[in-house]
PDB file of C-alpha atoms in Angstrom:
ATOM      1  CA  UNK A   1       0.000   0.000   0.000  1.00  0.00           C
ATOM      2  CA  UNK A   2       1.353   3.424  -0.948  1.00  0.00           C
ATOM      3  CA  UNK A   3       1.987   5.943   1.791  1.00  0.00           C
ATOM      4  CA  UNK A   4       0.519   9.419   1.650  1.00  0.00           C
ATOM      5  CA  UNK A   5       3.903  10.755   0.588  1.00  0.00           C
ATOM      6  CA  UNK A   6       3.976   8.381  -2.386  1.00  0.00           C
ATOM      7  CA  UNK A   7       0.529   9.431  -3.572  1.00  0.00           C
ATOM      8  CA  UNK A   8       0.475  13.021  -2.291  1.00  0.00           C
ATOM      9  CA  UNK A   9       0.034  14.726  -5.678  1.00  0.00           C
ATOM     10  CA  UNK A  10      -3.294  13.012  -6.230  1.00  0.00           C
ATOM     11  CA  UNK A  11      -4.300  13.373  -2.592  1.00  0.00           C
ATOM     12  CA  UNK A  12      -3.514  17.106  -2.632  1.00  0.00           C
ATOM     13  CA  UNK A  13      -5.607  17.626  -5.761  1.00  0.00           C
ATOM     14  CA  UNK A  14      -8.454  15.424  -4.524  1.00  0.00           C
ATOM     15  CA  UNK A  15      -8.630  17.148  -1.131  1.00  0.00           C
ATOM     16  CA  UNK A  16      -8.561  20.566  -2.825  1.00  0.00           C
ATOM     17  CA  UNK A  17     -11.420  19.606  -5.143  1.00  0.00           C
ATOM     18  CA  UNK A  18     -13.463  18.115  -2.306  1.00  0.00           C
ATOM     19  CA  UNK A  19     -12.954  21.198  -0.115  1.00  0.00           C
ATOM     20  CA  UNK A  20     -14.052  23.491  -2.965  1.00  0.00           C
ATOM     21  CA  UNK A  21     -17.210  21.391  -3.334  1.00  0.00           C
ATOM     22  CA  UNK A  22     -17.808  21.490   0.436  1.00  0.00           C
ATOM     23  CA  UNK A  23     -17.455  25.288   0.543  1.00  0.00           C
ATOM     24  CA  UNK A  24     -19.767  25.644  -2.439  1.00  0.00           C
ATOM     25  CA  UNK A  25     -22.357  23.354  -0.852  1.00  0.00           C
ATOM     26  CA  UNK A  26     -22.101  25.107   2.528  1.00  0.00           C
ATOM     27  CA  UNK A  27     -21.967  28.757   1.447  1.00  0.00           C
ATOM     28  CA  UNK A  28     -23.369  28.825  -2.074  1.00  0.00           C
ATOM     29  CA  UNK A  29     -20.032  29.475  -3.788  1.00  0.00           C
ATOM     30  CA  UNK A  30     -16.566  28.029  -3.845  1.00  0.00           C
ATOM     31  CA  UNK A  31     -13.198  29.761  -3.671  1.00  0.00           C
ATOM     32  CA  UNK A  32     -11.444  30.981  -6.813  1.00  0.00           C
ATOM     33  CA  UNK A  33      -8.096  29.448  -5.761  1.00  0.00           C
ATOM     34  CA  UNK A  34      -7.187  26.552  -3.510  1.00  0.00           C
ATOM     35  CA  UNK A  35      -4.017  24.699  -2.615  1.00  0.00           C
ATOM     36  CA  UNK A  36      -3.588  21.689  -0.325  1.00  0.00           C
ATOM     37  CA  UNK A  37      -0.354  20.585   1.306  1.00  0.00           C
ATOM     38  CA  UNK A  38       0.110  17.114   2.806  1.00  0.00           C
ATOM     39  CA  UNK A  39       3.309  16.694   4.788  1.00  0.00           C
ATOM     40  CA  UNK A  40       4.500  14.889   7.930  1.00  0.00           C
ATOM     41  CA  UNK A  41       1.084  14.095   9.347  1.00  0.00           C
ATOM     42  CA  UNK A  42      -0.439  17.457   8.482  1.00  0.00           C
ATOM     43  CA  UNK A  43      -2.972  18.426   5.844  1.00  0.00           C
ATOM     44  CA  UNK A  44      -3.399  22.146   5.221  1.00  0.00           C
ATOM     45  CA  UNK A  45      -5.811  23.568   2.665  1.00  0.00           C
ATOM     46  CA  UNK A  46      -5.603  27.281   1.861  1.00  0.00           C
ATOM     47  CA  UNK A  47      -8.588  28.774   0.026  1.00  0.00           C
ATOM     48  CA  UNK A  48      -8.731  32.262  -1.492  1.00  0.00           C
ATOM     49  CA  UNK A  49     -11.753  34.390  -2.364  1.00  0.00           C
ATOM     50  CA  UNK A  50     -14.374  32.424  -0.456  1.00  0.00           C
ATOM     51  CA  UNK A  51     -16.781  35.146   0.673  1.00  0.00           C
ATOM     52  CA  UNK A  52     -20.332  35.299  -0.605  1.00  0.00           C
ATOM     53  CA  UNK A  53     -21.936  38.424  -2.041  1.00  0.00           C
ATOM     54  CA  UNK A  54     -23.784  38.944   1.255  1.00  0.00           C
ATOM     55  CA  UNK A  55     -20.515  38.722   3.210  1.00  0.00           C
ATOM     56  CA  UNK A  56     -18.866  41.207   0.837  1.00  0.00           C
ATOM     57  CA  UNK A  57     -21.792  43.581   1.369  1.00  0.00           C
ATOM     58  CA  UNK A  58     -21.238  43.316   5.125  1.00  0.00           C
ATOM     59  CA  UNK A  59     -17.516  43.999   4.605  1.00  0.00           C
ATOM     60  CA  UNK A  60     -18.345  47.111   2.568  1.00  0.00           C
ATOM     61  CA  UNK A  61     -20.365  48.255   5.599  1.00  0.00           C
ATOM     62  CA  UNK A  62     -17.375  47.602   7.920  1.00  0.00           C
ATOM     63  CA  UNK A  63     -19.028  44.575   9.554  1.00  0.00           C
ATOM     64  CA  UNK A  64     -15.881  42.399   9.680  1.00  0.00           C
ATOM     65  CA  UNK A  65     -16.822  40.897  13.048  1.00  0.00           C
ATOM     66  CA  UNK A  66     -20.191  39.771  11.697  1.00  0.00           C
ATOM     67  CA  UNK A  67     -18.483  38.083   8.727  1.00  0.00           C
ATOM     68  CA  UNK A  68     -15.983  36.339  11.028  1.00  0.00           C
ATOM     69  CA  UNK A  69     -18.827  35.147  13.270  1.00  0.00           C
ATOM     70  CA  UNK A  70     -20.751  33.809  10.260  1.00  0.00           C
ATOM     71  CA  UNK A  71     -17.660  31.968   9.054  1.00  0.00           C
ATOM     72  CA  UNK A  72     -17.170  30.358  12.457  1.00  0.00           C
ATOM     73  CA  UNK A  73     -20.756  29.110  12.286  1.00  0.00           C
ATOM     74  CA  UNK A  74     -20.116  27.672   8.800  1.00  0.00           C
ATOM     75  CA  UNK A  75     -16.915  26.040  10.058  1.00  0.00           C
ATOM     76  CA  UNK A  76     -18.875  24.299  12.785  1.00  0.00           C
ATOM     77  CA  UNK A  77     -21.494  23.035  10.356  1.00  0.00           C
ATOM     78  CA  UNK A  78     -19.029  21.513   7.889  1.00  0.00           C
ATOM     79  CA  UNK A  79     -16.493  20.253  10.443  1.00  0.00           C
ATOM     80  CA  UNK A  80     -17.696  16.639  10.311  1.00  0.00           C
ATOM     81  CA  UNK A  81     -17.771  16.617   6.491  1.00  0.00           C
ATOM     82  CA  UNK A  82     -14.279  18.137   6.222  1.00  0.00           C
ATOM     83  CA  UNK A  83     -12.850  15.515   8.575  1.00  0.00           C
ATOM     84  CA  UNK A  84     -14.591  12.723   6.650  1.00  0.00           C
ATOM     85  CA  UNK A  85     -13.109  14.021   3.374  1.00  0.00           C
ATOM     86  CA  UNK A  86      -9.556  14.050   4.713  1.00  0.00           C
ATOM     87  CA  UNK A  87      -9.865  10.664   6.415  1.00  0.00           C
ATOM     88  CA  UNK A  88     -11.291   9.068   3.267  1.00  0.00           C
ATOM     89  CA  UNK A  89      -8.690  10.560   0.933  1.00  0.00           C
ATOM     90  CA  UNK A  90      -5.629  10.047   3.147  1.00  0.00           C
ATOM     91  CA  UNK A  91      -6.677   6.749   4.680  1.00  0.00           C
ATOM     92  CA  UNK A  92      -5.697   8.114   8.100  1.00  0.00           C
ATOM     93  CA  UNK A  93      -7.640   9.215  11.140  1.00  0.00           C
ATOM     94  CA  UNK A  94      -7.840  12.961  11.808  1.00  0.00           C
ATOM     95  CA  UNK A  95      -6.795  13.711  15.389  1.00  0.00           C
ATOM     96  CA  UNK A  96      -7.450  17.465  15.263  1.00  0.00           C
ATOM     97  CA  UNK A  97      -9.157  19.929  12.904  1.00  0.00           C
ATOM     98  CA  UNK A  98      -8.529  23.674  12.967  1.00  0.00           C
ATOM     99  CA  UNK A  99     -10.270  26.208  10.755  1.00  0.00           C
ATOM    100  CA  UNK A 100     -10.062  29.975  10.418  1.00  0.00           C
ATOM    101  CA  UNK A 101     -10.851  32.781   8.005  1.00  0.00           C
ATOM    102  CA  UNK A 102      -9.163  36.110   7.367  1.00  0.00           C
ATOM    103  CA  UNK A 103     -11.603  38.598   5.880  1.00  0.00           C
ATOM    104  CA  UNK A 104      -9.158  41.101   4.366  1.00  0.00           C
ATOM    105  CA  UNK A 105      -7.590  39.639   2.358  1.00  0.00           C
ATOM    106  CA  UNK A 106     -10.132  36.853   1.933  1.00  0.00           C
ATOM    107  CA  UNK A 107      -8.289  33.640   2.882  1.00  0.00           C
ATOM    108  CA  UNK A 108      -9.579  30.548   4.636  1.00  0.00           C
ATOM    109  CA  UNK A 109      -7.421  27.802   6.076  1.00  0.00           C
ATOM    110  CA  UNK A 110      -8.430  24.287   7.010  1.00  0.00           C
ATOM    111  CA  UNK A 111      -5.770  22.331   8.913  1.00  0.00           C
ATOM    112  CA  UNK A 112      -5.851  18.687   9.954  1.00  0.00           C
ATOM    113  CA  UNK A 113      -3.476  16.769  12.219  1.00  0.00           C
ATOM    114  CA  UNK A 114      -3.385  13.109  11.212  1.00  0.00           C
ATOM    115  CA  UNK A 115      -2.747  10.031  13.287  1.00  0.00           C
ATOM    116  CA  UNK A 116       0.843   8.997  12.521  1.00  0.00           C
ATOM    117  CA  UNK A 117       1.445   6.228   9.993  1.00  0.00           C
ATOM    118  CA  UNK A 118       2.973   3.065  11.510  1.00  0.00           C
ATOM    119  CA  UNK A 119       6.570   3.761  12.474  1.00  0.00           C
ATOM    120  CA  UNK A 120       6.245   7.520  11.976  1.00  0.00           C
ATOM    121  CA  UNK A 121       6.863  10.122  14.649  1.00  0.00           C
ATOM    122  CA  UNK A 122       3.805  12.066  15.835  1.00  0.00           C
ATOM    123  CA  UNK A 123       3.593  15.747  14.921  1.00  0.00           C
TER     124      UNK A 123
END
């Protein structure tokens, strides 16, 4: 069986595509750019330009805190799905999931700590 490192190019792409679909399903639109990194028991997906039109309207009205609060609610609702995606595509259990969103510039980050592969050092 191939390790994550041996198949990481496909895993990176597949996680990126699945996270775009999850954002689109959860918020009504997906990001315009996404990149996933899989390395040493960590999976990090960085998404750019994720805000909806409604969130942008709130930003134009200087309601950054409202947008951040909305994003935290979204993060809670798709937490289980995000973990399931990463576990399915990496074949490893997710020990921890962290999610945050910067509103200006518009970046989201989804980070996952994986259970170590046999013989590997924990993060």
